[in-house]
């Protein structure tokens, strides 16, 4: 390390930190974009909600 360099971090350490911040920001933005493209999660009730809207079906009856 040169004696004329000031600060607690070297040039390489600052450069690595900037790259890490840029990559973290890109991952966060990509995650937000994917979340916006997909619909909201309905959790375990998602499949039931999709099947509950059958037209002209009031109540299931056994065949007999």
CSV table of C-alpha atoms in Angstrom, one decimal:
chain,number,residue,atom,x,y,z
A,1,UNK,CA,0.0,0.0,0.0
A,2,UNK,CA,1.4,3.4,-0.9
A,3,UNK,CA,1.8,5.9,1.9
A,4,UNK,CA,0.2,8.7,0.0
A,5,UNK,CA,-3.1,6.8,-0.2
A,6,UNK,CA,-5.7,8.1,2.2
A,7,UNK,CA,-8.7,6.4,3.7
A,8,UNK,CA,-9.4,3.1,5.3
A,9,UNK,CA,-10.0,1.1,2.1
A,10,UNK,CA,-7.8,0.6,-0.9
A,11,UNK,CA,-8.8,1.4,-4.5
A,12,UNK,CA,-9.4,-2.3,-5.2
A,13,UNK,CA,-11.6,-2.7,-2.1
A,14,UNK,CA,-13.7,0.4,-3.1
A,15,UNK,CA,-14.0,-1.0,-6.6
A,16,UNK,CA,-15.2,-4.4,-5.3
A,17,UNK,CA,-17.8,-2.6,-3.0
A,18,UNK,CA,-19.2,-0.6,-5.9
A,19,UNK,CA,-19.5,-3.8,-8.0
A,20,UNK,CA,-21.2,-5.6,-5.1
A,21,UNK,CA,-23.7,-2.7,-4.7
A,22,UNK,CA,-24.5,-2.6,-8.5
A,23,UNK,CA,-25.1,-6.3,-8.6
A,24,UNK,CA,-27.3,-6.2,-5.5
A,25,UNK,CA,-29.3,-3.4,-7.0
A,26,UNK,CA,-29.7,-5.3,-10.3
A,27,UNK,CA,-30.9,-8.4,-8.5
A,28,UNK,CA,-33.4,-6.4,-6.4
A,29,UNK,CA,-34.8,-4.6,-9.5
A,30,UNK,CA,-35.0,-8.0,-11.4
A,31,UNK,CA,-36.9,-9.5,-8.4
A,32,UNK,CA,-39.4,-6.5,-8.4
A,33,UNK,CA,-39.9,-6.9,-12.1
A,34,UNK,CA,-40.7,-10.6,-11.8
A,35,UNK,CA,-43.0,-10.0,-8.9
A,36,UNK,CA,-44.9,-7.3,-10.9
A,37,UNK,CA,-45.3,-9.7,-13.9
A,38,UNK,CA,-46.7,-12.5,-11.8
A,39,UNK,CA,-50.0,-12.1,-10.0
A,40,UNK,CA,-50.3,-11.9,-6.3
A,41,UNK,CA,-49.9,-15.2,-4.4
A,42,UNK,CA,-53.1,-16.6,-3.0
A,43,UNK,CA,-51.2,-19.1,-0.9
A,44,UNK,CA,-52.7,-22.5,-0.2
A,45,UNK,CA,-56.2,-21.2,-1.2
A,46,UNK,CA,-55.0,-20.4,-4.8
A,47,UNK,CA,-56.2,-23.6,-6.4
A,48,UNK,CA,-59.6,-23.5,-4.5
A,49,UNK,CA,-60.2,-19.9,-5.6
A,50,UNK,CA,-59.6,-20.8,-9.3
A,51,UNK,CA,-61.9,-23.8,-9.2
A,52,UNK,CA,-64.7,-22.1,-7.3
A,53,UNK,CA,-65.9,-19.9,-10.2
A,54,UNK,CA,-67.5,-22.6,-12.4
A,55,UNK,CA,-70.5,-21.2,-14.2
A,56,UNK,CA,-74.0,-22.6,-13.4
A,57,UNK,CA,-72.8,-24.8,-10.6
A,58,UNK,CA,-74.5,-24.2,-7.3
A,59,UNK,CA,-73.6,-27.3,-5.3
A,60,UNK,CA,-72.0,-30.6,-6.0
A,61,UNK,CA,-74.3,-33.6,-5.8
A,62,UNK,CA,-73.3,-37.3,-5.9
A,63,UNK,CA,-74.3,-39.3,-8.9
A,64,UNK,CA,-76.8,-42.0,-7.8
